[in-house]
Amino acid sequence: MATKQTNKRSRWHLLGYAVWFQLLFVVMFYWTFPIKSFQGQLQQQLQSALSGAMDQQVQLSIGSMSLWRLSGLRLKQVQLKLPNDDGEPTTTIDFDHMQARLDLLSSLIGNTTISWGVRLHQQSIDGQLSVNKQSNVSFFSFNISKMQLDKVALLTAMSGLPTKGELTANARMQLGNSAKDLQGSFHLSWQQAAIGPGNMVLPAFAGIGGALQLPAIQLGNITIAANAQQGKLQLQKLEFSGGDLQADIKGDGKLRSNWQRTALSGKGWFLLAPEFLKKNPSLKAILSMSPQLQRAKDEQNRYPFSVRGTIAWPQFSFGAS
């Protein structure tokens, strides 16, 4: 009996020592981590990666960096400057903070999973990213919850149009060795959506082209639902309702390793509210200048259309099919 109690005490002592050394390791790690020297290195690497991904030279600065939990980093006062056509910085984006944390358990079994979060003008985006043994992205996800778009200056800077409304979106994508292995889903709800006024470049496929001085447009509620299974993409729903623009679009696609060659096939219709056109006679005149649109217009003033081709080169045809 005494032997059993002694063994039990020994096990508790060993457990206590293990916990103590683990705690000591964490404390010493936090005290001795060279955060200042690592900050400069990380800033340079992030700037290089973003410049390569965006195919233009961007400027990135990090105000301060600290360790976050056991295996993470938190960056504060992060500023990103995007260049104009002349290469000079013209758009500045200030992030409240960024953070990323490595999942230690996933690293032990061969995959690297990083949980990340970004806070931009008091609006948050978070998600996960997994990288396999071959250094390829095997999974990613993101989540946006009730983001107030009028507070995100980045959207206005990128589109040139003021943007309003409440955005909720989430995506989960499981990647494989080829496009046929892709599986996932995407959902978006944009409530009380509105854009403009501002300048918008019009596509040439409708026989219009050029730039348009766009008035303020109330888009109402926008809903998007799509999924991918075994390399096949299905747009289940793209709907505009309750605003100056109404639309209903469905389609599918066949994914390619080169995403620009992804094949598209879909159809739908759009409608501009008569009251909106009365308030904007210049826009009504521009629409009437397109023979394709005028021939396609149905009795309900809708413009049916279909689309085929690829993402890089979509081919639109107007009229009931």
PDB file of C-alpha atoms in Angstrom:
ATOM      1  CA  MET A   1       0.000   0.000   0.000  1.00  0.00           C
ATOM      2  CA  ALA A   2       2.833   2.347   0.937  1.00  0.00           C
ATOM      3  CA  THR A   3       4.576   1.522  -2.346  1.00  0.00           C
ATOM      4  CA  LYS A   4       1.486   2.485  -4.372  1.00  0.00           C
ATOM      5  CA  GLN A   5       1.195   5.809  -2.543  1.00  0.00           C
ATOM      6  CA  THR A   6       4.892   6.482  -3.119  1.00  0.00           C
ATOM      7  CA  ASN A   7       4.543   5.766  -6.851  1.00  0.00           C
ATOM      8  CA  LYS A   8       1.490   8.008  -7.013  1.00  0.00           C
ATOM      9  CA  ARG A   9       3.366  10.857  -5.326  1.00  0.00           C
ATOM     10  CA  SER A  10       6.295  10.342  -7.705  1.00  0.00           C
ATOM     11  CA  ARG A  11       4.009  10.649 -10.734  1.00  0.00           C
ATOM     12  CA  TRP A  12       2.528  13.849  -9.326  1.00  0.00           C
ATOM     13  CA  HIS A  13       6.020  15.201  -8.706  1.00  0.00           C
ATOM     14  CA  LEU A  14       7.056  14.417 -12.295  1.00  0.00           C
ATOM     15  CA  LEU A  15       3.920  16.082 -13.635  1.00  0.00           C
ATOM     16  CA  GLY A  16       4.578  19.125 -11.451  1.00  0.00           C
ATOM     17  CA  TYR A  17       8.156  19.380 -12.709  1.00  0.00           C
ATOM     18  CA  ALA A  18       7.001  19.105 -16.337  1.00  0.00           C
ATOM     19  CA  VAL A  19       4.423  21.855 -15.859  1.00  0.00           C
ATOM     20  CA  TRP A  20       6.954  24.039 -14.065  1.00  0.00           C
ATOM     21  CA  PHE A  21       9.571  23.680 -16.810  1.00  0.00           C
ATOM     22  CA  GLN A  22       6.963  24.363 -19.489  1.00  0.00           C
ATOM     23  CA  LEU A  23       5.873  27.509 -17.670  1.00  0.00           C
ATOM     24  CA  LEU A  24       9.480  28.567 -17.200  1.00  0.00           C
ATOM     25  CA  PHE A  25      10.168  28.000 -20.900  1.00  0.00           C
ATOM     26  CA  VAL A  26       7.214  30.164 -21.944  1.00  0.00           C
ATOM     27  CA  VAL A  27       8.205  32.990 -19.579  1.00  0.00           C
ATOM     28  CA  MET A  28      11.840  32.935 -20.722  1.00  0.00           C
ATOM     29  CA  PHE A  29      10.749  32.767 -24.360  1.00  0.00           C
ATOM     30  CA  TYR A  30       8.640  35.895 -23.956  1.00  0.00           C
ATOM     31  CA  TRP A  31      11.393  37.718 -22.056  1.00  0.00           C
ATOM     32  CA  THR A  32      14.216  36.887 -24.465  1.00  0.00           C
ATOM     33  CA  PHE A  33      12.459  36.889 -27.884  1.00  0.00           C
ATOM     34  CA  PRO A  34      14.250  39.446 -30.169  1.00  0.00           C
ATOM     35  CA  ILE A  35      11.035  41.210 -31.128  1.00  0.00           C
ATOM     36  CA  LYS A  36      12.694  44.415 -32.434  1.00  0.00           C
ATOM     37  CA  SER A  37      15.066  42.722 -34.874  1.00  0.00           C
ATOM     38  CA  PHE A  38      12.362  40.292 -35.996  1.00  0.00           C
ATOM     39  CA  GLN A  39       9.935  43.172 -36.683  1.00  0.00           C
ATOM     40  CA  GLY A  40      12.186  44.682 -39.352  1.00  0.00           C
ATOM     41  CA  GLN A  41      12.705  41.316 -41.016  1.00  0.00           C
ATOM     42  CA  LEU A  42       8.980  40.536 -41.023  1.00  0.00           C
ATOM     43  CA  GLN A  43       8.123  43.978 -42.407  1.00  0.00           C
ATOM     44  CA  GLN A  44      10.531  43.480 -45.302  1.00  0.00           C
ATOM     45  CA  GLN A  45       9.222  39.982 -46.062  1.00  0.00           C
ATOM     46  CA  LEU A  46       5.576  41.070 -45.988  1.00  0.00           C
ATOM     47  CA  GLN A  47       6.285  44.049 -48.228  1.00  0.00           C
ATOM     48  CA  SER A  48       8.095  41.836 -50.731  1.00  0.00           C
ATOM     49  CA  ALA A  49       5.287  39.236 -50.707  1.00  0.00           C
ATOM     50  CA  LEU A  50       2.539  41.860 -51.187  1.00  0.00           C
ATOM     51  CA  SER A  51       4.458  43.583 -53.980  1.00  0.00           C
ATOM     52  CA  GLY A  52       4.832  40.264 -55.774  1.00  0.00           C
ATOM     53  CA  ALA A  53       1.185  39.282 -55.291  1.00  0.00           C
ATOM     54  CA  MET A  54      -0.123  42.674 -56.472  1.00  0.00           C
ATOM     55  CA  ASP A  55       2.503  43.011 -59.240  1.00  0.00           C
ATOM     56  CA  GLN A  56       3.373  46.526 -58.093  1.00  0.00           C
ATOM     57  CA  GLN A  57       5.727  48.036 -55.550  1.00  0.00           C
ATOM     58  CA  VAL A  58       3.876  48.737 -52.319  1.00  0.00           C
ATOM     59  CA  GLN A  59       5.157  50.286 -49.113  1.00  0.00           C
ATOM     60  CA  LEU A  60       4.442  48.618 -45.771  1.00  0.00           C
ATOM     61  CA  SER A  61       5.261  49.879 -42.289  1.00  0.00           C
ATOM     62  CA  ILE A  62       4.623  48.288 -38.877  1.00  0.00           C
ATOM     63  CA  GLY A  63       4.352  50.615 -35.889  1.00  0.00           C
ATOM     64  CA  SER A  64       4.796  47.958 -33.215  1.00  0.00           C
ATOM     65  CA  MET A  65       4.812  44.181 -32.840  1.00  0.00           C
ATOM     66  CA  SER A  66       4.302  41.911 -29.848  1.00  0.00           C
ATOM     67  CA  LEU A  67       3.925  38.225 -29.085  1.00  0.00           C
ATOM     68  CA  TRP A  68       0.330  37.028 -28.963  1.00  0.00           C
ATOM     69  CA  ARG A  69      -0.564  34.021 -26.844  1.00  0.00           C
ATOM     70  CA  LEU A  70       1.874  31.109 -27.075  1.00  0.00           C
ATOM     71  CA  SER A  71       2.501  30.908 -30.817  1.00  0.00           C
ATOM     72  CA  GLY A  72       1.272  34.137 -32.349  1.00  0.00           C
ATOM     73  CA  LEU A  73       2.197  37.677 -33.302  1.00  0.00           C
ATOM     74  CA  ARG A  74       0.163  40.879 -33.129  1.00  0.00           C
ATOM     75  CA  LEU A  75       1.008  43.851 -35.341  1.00  0.00           C
ATOM     76  CA  LYS A  76      -0.280  47.337 -34.571  1.00  0.00           C
ATOM     77  CA  GLN A  77      -0.338  50.575 -36.554  1.00  0.00           C
ATOM     78  CA  VAL A  78       0.165  48.764 -39.845  1.00  0.00           C
ATOM     79  CA  GLN A  79       0.128  51.081 -42.842  1.00  0.00           C
ATOM     80  CA  LEU A  80       0.013  50.045 -46.500  1.00  0.00           C
ATOM     81  CA  LYS A  81       0.658  52.511 -49.332  1.00  0.00           C
ATOM     82  CA  LEU A  82      -0.380  51.665 -52.884  1.00  0.00           C
ATOM     83  CA  PRO A  83       1.183  53.415 -55.895  1.00  0.00           C
ATOM     84  CA  ASN A  84      -0.614  55.244 -58.711  1.00  0.00           C
ATOM     85  CA  ASP A  85       0.126  54.829 -62.422  1.00  0.00           C
ATOM     86  CA  ASP A  86       3.310  56.886 -62.034  1.00  0.00           C
ATOM     87  CA  GLY A  87       4.593  54.635 -59.262  1.00  0.00           C
ATOM     88  CA  GLU A  88       4.180  57.238 -56.531  1.00  0.00           C
ATOM     89  CA  PRO A  89       2.247  56.327 -53.341  1.00  0.00           C
ATOM     90  CA  THR A  90      -1.304  57.603 -53.658  1.00  0.00           C
ATOM     91  CA  THR A  91      -3.582  55.441 -51.479  1.00  0.00           C
ATOM     92  CA  THR A  92      -2.863  54.855 -47.798  1.00  0.00           C
ATOM     93  CA  ILE A  93      -4.585  52.070 -45.860  1.00  0.00           C
ATOM     94  CA  ASP A  94      -4.317  52.042 -42.069  1.00  0.00           C
ATOM     95  CA  PHE A  95      -5.003  48.782 -40.215  1.00  0.00           C
ATOM     96  CA  ASP A  96      -5.932  48.920 -36.524  1.00  0.00           C
ATOM     97  CA  HIS A  97      -4.100  45.662 -35.961  1.00  0.00           C
ATOM     98  CA  MET A  98      -3.247  42.291 -37.500  1.00  0.00           C
ATOM     99  CA  GLN A  99      -2.641  39.024 -35.704  1.00  0.00           C
ATOM    100  CA  ALA A 100      -1.735  35.465 -36.633  1.00  0.00           C
ATOM    101  CA  ARG A 101      -1.279  32.354 -34.511  1.00  0.00           C
ATOM    102  CA  LEU A 102       0.286  29.017 -35.431  1.00  0.00           C
ATOM    103  CA  ASP A 103      -1.597  25.869 -34.425  1.00  0.00           C
ATOM    104  CA  LEU A 104       1.141  23.845 -32.714  1.00  0.00           C
ATOM    105  CA  LEU A 105      -0.806  20.554 -32.782  1.00  0.00           C
ATOM    106  CA  SER A 106      -1.286  20.667 -36.563  1.00  0.00           C
ATOM    107  CA  SER A 107       2.424  21.374 -37.015  1.00  0.00           C
ATOM    108  CA  LEU A 108       3.303  18.171 -35.166  1.00  0.00           C
ATOM    109  CA  ILE A 109       1.404  16.034 -37.707  1.00  0.00           C
ATOM    110  CA  GLY A 110       2.882  17.691 -40.779  1.00  0.00           C
ATOM    111  CA  ASN A 111       0.444  20.486 -41.672  1.00  0.00           C
ATOM    112  CA  THR A 112       0.845  24.115 -40.716  1.00  0.00           C
ATOM    113  CA  THR A 113      -2.393  25.872 -39.749  1.00  0.00           C
ATOM    114  CA  ILE A 114      -2.428  29.589 -39.090  1.00  0.00           C
ATOM    115  CA  SER A 115      -5.372  31.408 -37.538  1.00  0.00           C
ATOM    116  CA  TRP A 116      -5.380  35.076 -38.548  1.00  0.00           C
ATOM    117  CA  GLY A 117      -7.371  38.222 -38.003  1.00  0.00           C
ATOM    118  CA  VAL A 118      -7.379  41.770 -39.367  1.00  0.00           C
ATOM    119  CA  ARG A 119      -9.069  44.836 -37.922  1.00  0.00           C
ATOM    120  CA  LEU A 120      -9.578  47.697 -40.367  1.00  0.00           C
ATOM    121  CA  HIS A 121     -11.355  50.874 -39.274  1.00  0.00           C
ATOM    122  CA  GLN A 122     -13.014  48.989 -36.400  1.00  0.00           C
ATOM    123  CA  GLN A 123     -14.229  46.282 -38.827  1.00  0.00           C
ATOM    124  CA  SER A 124     -12.953  42.710 -38.447  1.00  0.00           C
ATOM    125  CA  ILE A 125     -12.061  39.845 -40.780  1.00  0.00           C
ATOM    126  CA  ASP A 126     -10.740  36.508 -39.506  1.00  0.00           C
ATOM    127  CA  GLY A 127      -9.959  33.112 -40.937  1.00  0.00           C
ATOM    128  CA  GLN A 128      -7.616  30.136 -41.188  1.00  0.00           C
ATOM    129  CA  LEU A 129      -4.914  29.020 -43.611  1.00  0.00           C
ATOM    130  CA  SER A 130      -3.361  25.548 -43.813  1.00  0.00           C
ATOM    131  CA  VAL A 131      -0.164  24.617 -45.643  1.00  0.00           C
ATOM    132  CA  ASN A 132       0.760  20.968 -46.283  1.00  0.00           C
ATOM    133  CA  LYS A 133       4.158  19.247 -46.285  1.00  0.00           C
ATOM    134  CA  GLN A 134       4.728  20.263 -49.911  1.00  0.00           C
ATOM    135  CA  SER A 135       4.322  23.956 -48.931  1.00  0.00           C
ATOM    136  CA  ASN A 136       1.047  24.198 -50.852  1.00  0.00           C
ATOM    137  CA  VAL A 137      -2.080  25.813 -49.447  1.00  0.00           C
ATOM    138  CA  SER A 138      -4.471  22.963 -48.615  1.00  0.00           C
ATOM    139  CA  PHE A 139      -7.279  24.895 -46.909  1.00  0.00           C
ATOM    140  CA  PHE A 140      -8.373  28.452 -46.314  1.00  0.00           C
ATOM    141  CA  SER A 141     -11.376  30.174 -44.842  1.00  0.00           C
ATOM    142  CA  PHE A 142     -12.498  33.661 -43.916  1.00  0.00           C
ATOM    143  CA  ASN A 143     -15.405  35.197 -42.087  1.00  0.00           C
ATOM    144  CA  ILE A 144     -16.824  38.725 -42.162  1.00  0.00           C
ATOM    145  CA  SER A 145     -19.641  39.553 -39.770  1.00  0.00           C
ATOM    146  CA  LYS A 146     -21.826  42.643 -40.139  1.00  0.00           C
ATOM    147  CA  MET A 147     -19.116  44.864 -41.584  1.00  0.00           C
ATOM    148  CA  GLN A 148     -20.213  48.495 -42.061  1.00  0.00           C
ATOM    149  CA  LEU A 149     -18.772  49.247 -45.485  1.00  0.00           C
ATOM    150  CA  ASP A 150     -19.025  53.034 -45.227  1.00  0.00           C
ATOM    151  CA  LYS A 151     -16.315  52.829 -42.540  1.00  0.00           C
ATOM    152  CA  VAL A 152     -13.872  50.938 -44.783  1.00  0.00           C
ATOM    153  CA  ALA A 153     -12.083  53.559 -46.861  1.00  0.00           C
ATOM    154  CA  LEU A 154     -10.179  50.828 -48.724  1.00  0.00           C
ATOM    155  CA  LEU A 155     -13.232  49.935 -50.822  1.00  0.00           C
ATOM    156  CA  THR A 156     -13.769  53.508 -51.944  1.00  0.00           C
ATOM    157  CA  ALA A 157     -10.066  53.878 -52.744  1.00  0.00           C
ATOM    158  CA  MET A 158     -10.055  50.720 -54.898  1.00  0.00           C
ATOM    159  CA  SER A 159     -13.351  51.253 -56.743  1.00  0.00           C
ATOM    160  CA  GLY A 160     -13.534  55.037 -56.849  1.00  0.00           C
ATOM    161  CA  LEU A 161     -17.141  54.770 -55.653  1.00  0.00           C
ATOM    162  CA  PRO A 162     -18.483  55.413 -52.147  1.00  0.00           C
ATOM    163  CA  THR A 163     -19.816  52.125 -50.768  1.00  0.00           C
ATOM    164  CA  LYS A 164     -22.421  51.613 -48.045  1.00  0.00           C
ATOM    165  CA  GLY A 165     -24.300  48.753 -46.400  1.00  0.00           C
ATOM    166  CA  GLU A 166     -23.778  45.871 -43.993  1.00  0.00           C
ATOM    167  CA  LEU A 167     -21.737  42.943 -45.280  1.00  0.00           C
ATOM    168  CA  THR A 168     -21.696  39.388 -43.930  1.00  0.00           C
ATOM    169  CA  ALA A 169     -19.683  36.789 -45.839  1.00  0.00           C
ATOM    170  CA  ASN A 170     -17.932  33.490 -45.269  1.00  0.00           C
ATOM    171  CA  ALA A 171     -15.959  31.048 -47.380  1.00  0.00           C
ATOM    172  CA  ARG A 172     -14.387  27.628 -46.837  1.00  0.00           C
ATOM    173  CA  MET A 173     -12.179  26.057 -49.500  1.00  0.00           C
ATOM    174  CA  GLN A 174     -10.435  22.675 -49.426  1.00  0.00           C
ATOM    175  CA  LEU A 175      -7.714  22.540 -52.083  1.00  0.00           C
ATOM    176  CA  GLY A 176      -5.921  19.546 -53.539  1.00  0.00           C
ATOM    177  CA  ASN A 177      -3.249  18.828 -56.100  1.00  0.00           C
ATOM    178  CA  SER A 178      -5.384  20.002 -59.017  1.00  0.00           C
ATOM    179  CA  ALA A 179      -8.468  22.064 -59.793  1.00  0.00           C
ATOM    180  CA  LYS A 180     -10.569  18.865 -59.781  1.00  0.00           C
ATOM    181  CA  ASP A 181      -9.886  18.444 -56.069  1.00  0.00           C
ATOM    182  CA  LEU A 182     -11.312  21.833 -55.082  1.00  0.00           C
ATOM    183  CA  GLN A 183     -14.268  21.711 -52.693  1.00  0.00           C
ATOM    184  CA  GLY A 184     -15.881  24.495 -50.756  1.00  0.00           C
ATOM    185  CA  SER A 185     -18.601  27.081 -50.398  1.00  0.00           C
ATOM    186  CA  PHE A 186     -19.102  30.844 -50.429  1.00  0.00           C
ATOM    187  CA  HIS A 187     -21.992  32.884 -49.037  1.00  0.00           C
ATOM    188  CA  LEU A 188     -22.513  36.633 -49.022  1.00  0.00           C
ATOM    189  CA  SER A 189     -25.265  38.894 -47.778  1.00  0.00           C
ATOM    190  CA  TRP A 190     -25.007  42.630 -48.410  1.00  0.00           C
ATOM    191  CA  GLN A 191     -27.904  44.426 -46.760  1.00  0.00           C
ATOM    192  CA  GLN A 192     -29.001  47.985 -47.640  1.00  0.00           C
ATOM    193  CA  ALA A 193     -26.300  48.084 -50.285  1.00  0.00           C
ATOM    194  CA  ALA A 194     -25.537  51.376 -51.990  1.00  0.00           C
ATOM    195  CA  ILE A 195     -22.790  52.747 -54.242  1.00  0.00           C
ATOM    196  CA  GLY A 196     -21.961  56.105 -55.803  1.00  0.00           C
ATOM    197  CA  PRO A 197     -21.861  58.779 -56.862  1.00  0.00           C
ATOM    198  CA  GLY A 198     -18.586  58.488 -58.776  1.00  0.00           C
ATOM    199  CA  ASN A 199     -16.938  57.442 -62.020  1.00  0.00           C
ATOM    200  CA  MET A 200     -17.202  53.862 -63.265  1.00  0.00           C
ATOM    201  CA  VAL A 201     -15.570  52.295 -66.305  1.00  0.00           C
ATOM    202  CA  LEU A 202     -18.226  50.540 -68.404  1.00  0.00           C
ATOM    203  CA  PRO A 203     -17.557  47.194 -70.115  1.00  0.00           C
ATOM    204  CA  ALA A 204     -17.460  47.134 -73.883  1.00  0.00           C
ATOM    205  CA  PHE A 205     -19.485  43.917 -74.289  1.00  0.00           C
ATOM    206  CA  ALA A 206     -22.829  45.761 -74.201  1.00  0.00           C
ATOM    207  CA  GLY A 207     -21.840  48.103 -76.997  1.00  0.00           C
ATOM    208  CA  ILE A 208     -21.355  51.008 -74.583  1.00  0.00           C
ATOM    209  CA  GLY A 209     -17.813  51.193 -73.206  1.00  0.00           C
ATOM    210  CA  GLY A 210     -16.047  54.219 -71.795  1.00  0.00           C
ATOM    211  CA  ALA A 211     -16.495  55.921 -68.429  1.00  0.00           C
ATOM    212  CA  LEU A 212     -19.792  56.861 -66.814  1.00  0.00           C
ATOM    213  CA  GLN A 213     -20.560  59.444 -64.145  1.00  0.00           C
ATOM    214  CA  LEU A 214     -22.546  57.162 -61.900  1.00  0.00           C
ATOM    215  CA  PRO A 215     -25.214  58.619 -59.596  1.00  0.00           C
ATOM    216  CA  ALA A 216     -25.958  57.260 -56.141  1.00  0.00           C
ATOM    217  CA  ILE A 217     -27.607  53.851 -56.590  1.00  0.00           C
ATOM    218  CA  GLN A 218     -29.531  51.983 -53.914  1.00  0.00           C
ATOM    219  CA  LEU A 219     -28.846  48.292 -54.614  1.00  0.00           C
ATOM    220  CA  GLY A 220     -31.153  46.988 -51.884  1.00  0.00           C
ATOM    221  CA  ASN A 221     -30.190  43.523 -50.666  1.00  0.00           C
ATOM    222  CA  ILE A 222     -27.602  41.415 -52.480  1.00  0.00           C
ATOM    223  CA  THR A 223     -27.326  37.672 -51.913  1.00  0.00           C
ATOM    224  CA  ILE A 224     -24.685  35.321 -53.338  1.00  0.00           C
ATOM    225  CA  ALA A 225     -24.447  31.565 -52.777  1.00  0.00           C
ATOM    226  CA  ALA A 226     -21.917  29.356 -54.579  1.00  0.00           C
ATOM    227  CA  ASN A 227     -20.155  26.050 -54.048  1.00  0.00           C
ATOM    228  CA  ALA A 228     -17.474  23.937 -55.666  1.00  0.00           C
ATOM    229  CA  GLN A 229     -17.350  20.151 -55.844  1.00  0.00           C
ATOM    230  CA  GLN A 230     -14.731  18.092 -57.687  1.00  0.00           C
ATOM    231  CA  GLY A 231     -13.604  21.039 -59.750  1.00  0.00           C
ATOM    232  CA  LYS A 232     -17.084  22.153 -60.781  1.00  0.00           C
ATOM    233  CA  LEU A 233     -18.249  25.595 -59.684  1.00  0.00           C
ATOM    234  CA  GLN A 234     -21.950  26.316 -59.271  1.00  0.00           C
ATOM    235  CA  LEU A 235     -23.382  29.794 -58.783  1.00  0.00           C
ATOM    236  CA  GLN A 236     -26.605  28.898 -57.033  1.00  0.00           C
ATOM    237  CA  LYS A 237     -27.775  32.438 -56.480  1.00  0.00           C
ATOM    238  CA  LEU A 238     -26.809  35.983 -57.356  1.00  0.00           C
ATOM    239  CA  GLU A 239     -29.738  38.229 -56.570  1.00  0.00           C
ATOM    240  CA  PHE A 240     -30.319  41.976 -56.305  1.00  0.00           C
ATOM    241  CA  SER A 241     -33.658  42.851 -54.742  1.00  0.00           C
ATOM    242  CA  GLY A 242     -35.462  45.855 -53.324  1.00  0.00           C
ATOM    243  CA  GLY A 243     -33.317  48.563 -54.925  1.00  0.00           C
ATOM    244  CA  ASP A 244     -32.787  50.648 -58.062  1.00  0.00           C
ATOM    245  CA  LEU A 245     -31.124  47.634 -59.688  1.00  0.00           C
ATOM    246  CA  GLN A 246     -32.787  44.221 -59.672  1.00  0.00           C
ATOM    247  CA  ALA A 247     -31.168  41.075 -61.019  1.00  0.00           C
ATOM    248  CA  ASP A 248     -31.270  37.300 -60.841  1.00  0.00           C
ATOM    249  CA  ILE A 249     -28.329  35.280 -62.161  1.00  0.00           C
ATOM    250  CA  LYS A 250     -27.420  31.565 -62.046  1.00  0.00           C
ATOM    251  CA  GLY A 251     -24.574  29.675 -63.651  1.00  0.00           C
ATOM    252  CA  ASP A 252     -21.759  27.179 -63.387  1.00  0.00           C
ATOM    253  CA  GLY A 253     -18.156  26.767 -64.369  1.00  0.00           C
ATOM    254  CA  LYS A 254     -15.422  24.214 -64.854  1.00  0.00           C
ATOM    255  CA  LEU A 255     -12.323  25.108 -62.870  1.00  0.00           C
ATOM    256  CA  ARG A 256      -8.870  25.041 -64.436  1.00  0.00           C
ATOM    257  CA  SER A 257      -5.436  25.089 -62.839  1.00  0.00           C
ATOM    258  CA  ASN A 258      -4.970  28.384 -64.636  1.00  0.00           C
ATOM    259  CA  TRP A 259      -7.978  30.185 -63.090  1.00  0.00           C
ATOM    260  CA  GLN A 260      -8.200  32.622 -66.019  1.00  0.00           C
ATOM    261  CA  ARG A 261      -9.194  29.680 -68.253  1.00  0.00           C
ATOM    262  CA  THR A 262     -12.078  28.612 -65.992  1.00  0.00           C
ATOM    263  CA  ALA A 263     -15.050  27.989 -68.269  1.00  0.00           C
ATOM    264  CA  LEU A 264     -18.266  29.911 -67.587  1.00  0.00           C
ATOM    265  CA  SER A 265     -21.882  29.228 -68.465  1.00  0.00           C
ATOM    266  CA  GLY A 266     -24.836  31.124 -67.051  1.00  0.00           C
ATOM    267  CA  LYS A 267     -27.909  33.206 -67.668  1.00  0.00           C
ATOM    268  CA  GLY A 268     -30.068  35.762 -65.931  1.00  0.00           C
ATOM    269  CA  TRP A 269     -31.618  39.197 -66.240  1.00  0.00           C
ATOM    270  CA  PHE A 270     -31.302  42.675 -64.821  1.00  0.00           C
ATOM    271  CA  LEU A 271     -33.696  45.582 -64.486  1.00  0.00           C
ATOM    272  CA  LEU A 272     -33.262  49.257 -63.670  1.00  0.00           C
ATOM    273  CA  ALA A 273     -36.229  50.726 -61.816  1.00  0.00           C
ATOM    274  CA  PRO A 274     -38.246  53.186 -63.978  1.00  0.00           C
ATOM    275  CA  GLU A 275     -38.233  55.767 -61.158  1.00  0.00           C
ATOM    276  CA  PHE A 276     -34.450  55.604 -61.030  1.00  0.00           C
ATOM    277  CA  LEU A 277     -34.129  56.124 -64.795  1.00  0.00           C
ATOM    278  CA  LYS A 278     -36.458  59.132 -64.625  1.00  0.00           C
ATOM    279  CA  LYS A 279     -34.155  60.736 -62.064  1.00  0.00           C
ATOM    280  CA  ASN A 280     -31.106  59.966 -64.216  1.00  0.00           C
ATOM    281  CA  PRO A 281     -31.972  60.743 -67.866  1.00  0.00           C
ATOM    282  CA  SER A 282     -28.301  60.620 -68.915  1.00  0.00           C
ATOM    283  CA  LEU A 283     -28.070  56.968 -67.848  1.00  0.00           C
ATOM    284  CA  LYS A 284     -31.317  56.175 -69.664  1.00  0.00           C
ATOM    285  CA  ALA A 285     -29.928  57.789 -72.820  1.00  0.00           C
ATOM    286  CA  ILE A 286     -26.727  55.728 -72.612  1.00  0.00           C
ATOM    287  CA  LEU A 287     -28.717  52.482 -72.311  1.00  0.00           C
ATOM    288  CA  SER A 288     -30.821  53.445 -75.326  1.00  0.00           C
ATOM    289  CA  MET A 289     -27.634  53.860 -77.385  1.00  0.00           C
ATOM    290  CA  SER A 290     -26.906  50.121 -77.226  1.00  0.00           C
ATOM    291  CA  PRO A 291     -28.735  48.234 -80.015  1.00  0.00           C
ATOM    292  CA  GLN A 292     -28.086  44.922 -78.260  1.00  0.00           C
ATOM    293  CA  LEU A 293     -29.823  46.030 -75.093  1.00  0.00           C
ATOM    294  CA  GLN A 294     -32.749  47.566 -76.902  1.00  0.00           C
ATOM    295  CA  ARG A 295     -33.409  44.356 -78.845  1.00  0.00           C
ATOM    296  CA  ALA A 296     -33.132  42.276 -75.666  1.00  0.00           C
ATOM    297  CA  LYS A 297     -35.543  44.340 -73.544  1.00  0.00           C
ATOM    298  CA  ASP A 298     -38.719  42.381 -72.691  1.00  0.00           C
ATOM    299  CA  GLU A 299     -42.251  43.482 -71.757  1.00  0.00           C
ATOM    300  CA  GLN A 300     -41.280  43.828 -68.094  1.00  0.00           C
ATOM    301  CA  ASN A 301     -38.397  46.160 -68.989  1.00  0.00           C
ATOM    302  CA  ARG A 302     -35.911  43.457 -68.017  1.00  0.00           C
ATOM    303  CA  TYR A 303     -32.740  42.709 -69.961  1.00  0.00           C
ATOM    304  CA  PRO A 304     -32.247  38.915 -70.251  1.00  0.00           C
ATOM    305  CA  PHE A 305     -28.724  37.750 -71.043  1.00  0.00           C
ATOM    306  CA  SER A 306     -26.471  34.710 -71.104  1.00  0.00           C
ATOM    307  CA  VAL A 307     -22.741  34.383 -70.638  1.00  0.00           C
ATOM    308  CA  ARG A 308     -20.199  31.874 -71.900  1.00  0.00           C
ATOM    309  CA  GLY A 309     -16.450  31.783 -72.341  1.00  0.00           C
ATOM    310  CA  THR A 310     -13.865  32.083 -69.588  1.00  0.00           C
ATOM    311  CA  ILE A 311     -13.255  34.308 -66.596  1.00  0.00           C
ATOM    312  CA  ALA A 312     -10.540  36.140 -68.517  1.00  0.00           C
ATOM    313  CA  TRP A 313     -12.727  36.572 -71.612  1.00  0.00           C
ATOM    314  CA  PRO A 314     -16.474  36.275 -70.894  1.00  0.00           C
ATOM    315  CA  GLN A 315     -18.812  36.465 -73.898  1.00  0.00           C
ATOM    316  CA  PHE A 316     -22.228  38.063 -73.245  1.00  0.00           C
ATOM    317  CA  SER A 317     -25.292  37.827 -75.431  1.00  0.00           C
ATOM    318  CA  PHE A 318     -28.493  39.692 -74.691  1.00  0.00           C
ATOM    319  CA  GLY A 319     -32.006  38.420 -75.218  1.00  0.00           C
ATOM    320  CA  ALA A 320     -34.067  35.415 -74.107  1.00  0.00           C
ATOM    321  CA  SER A 321     -32.346  32.101 -74.783  1.00  0.00           C
TER     322      SER A 321
END
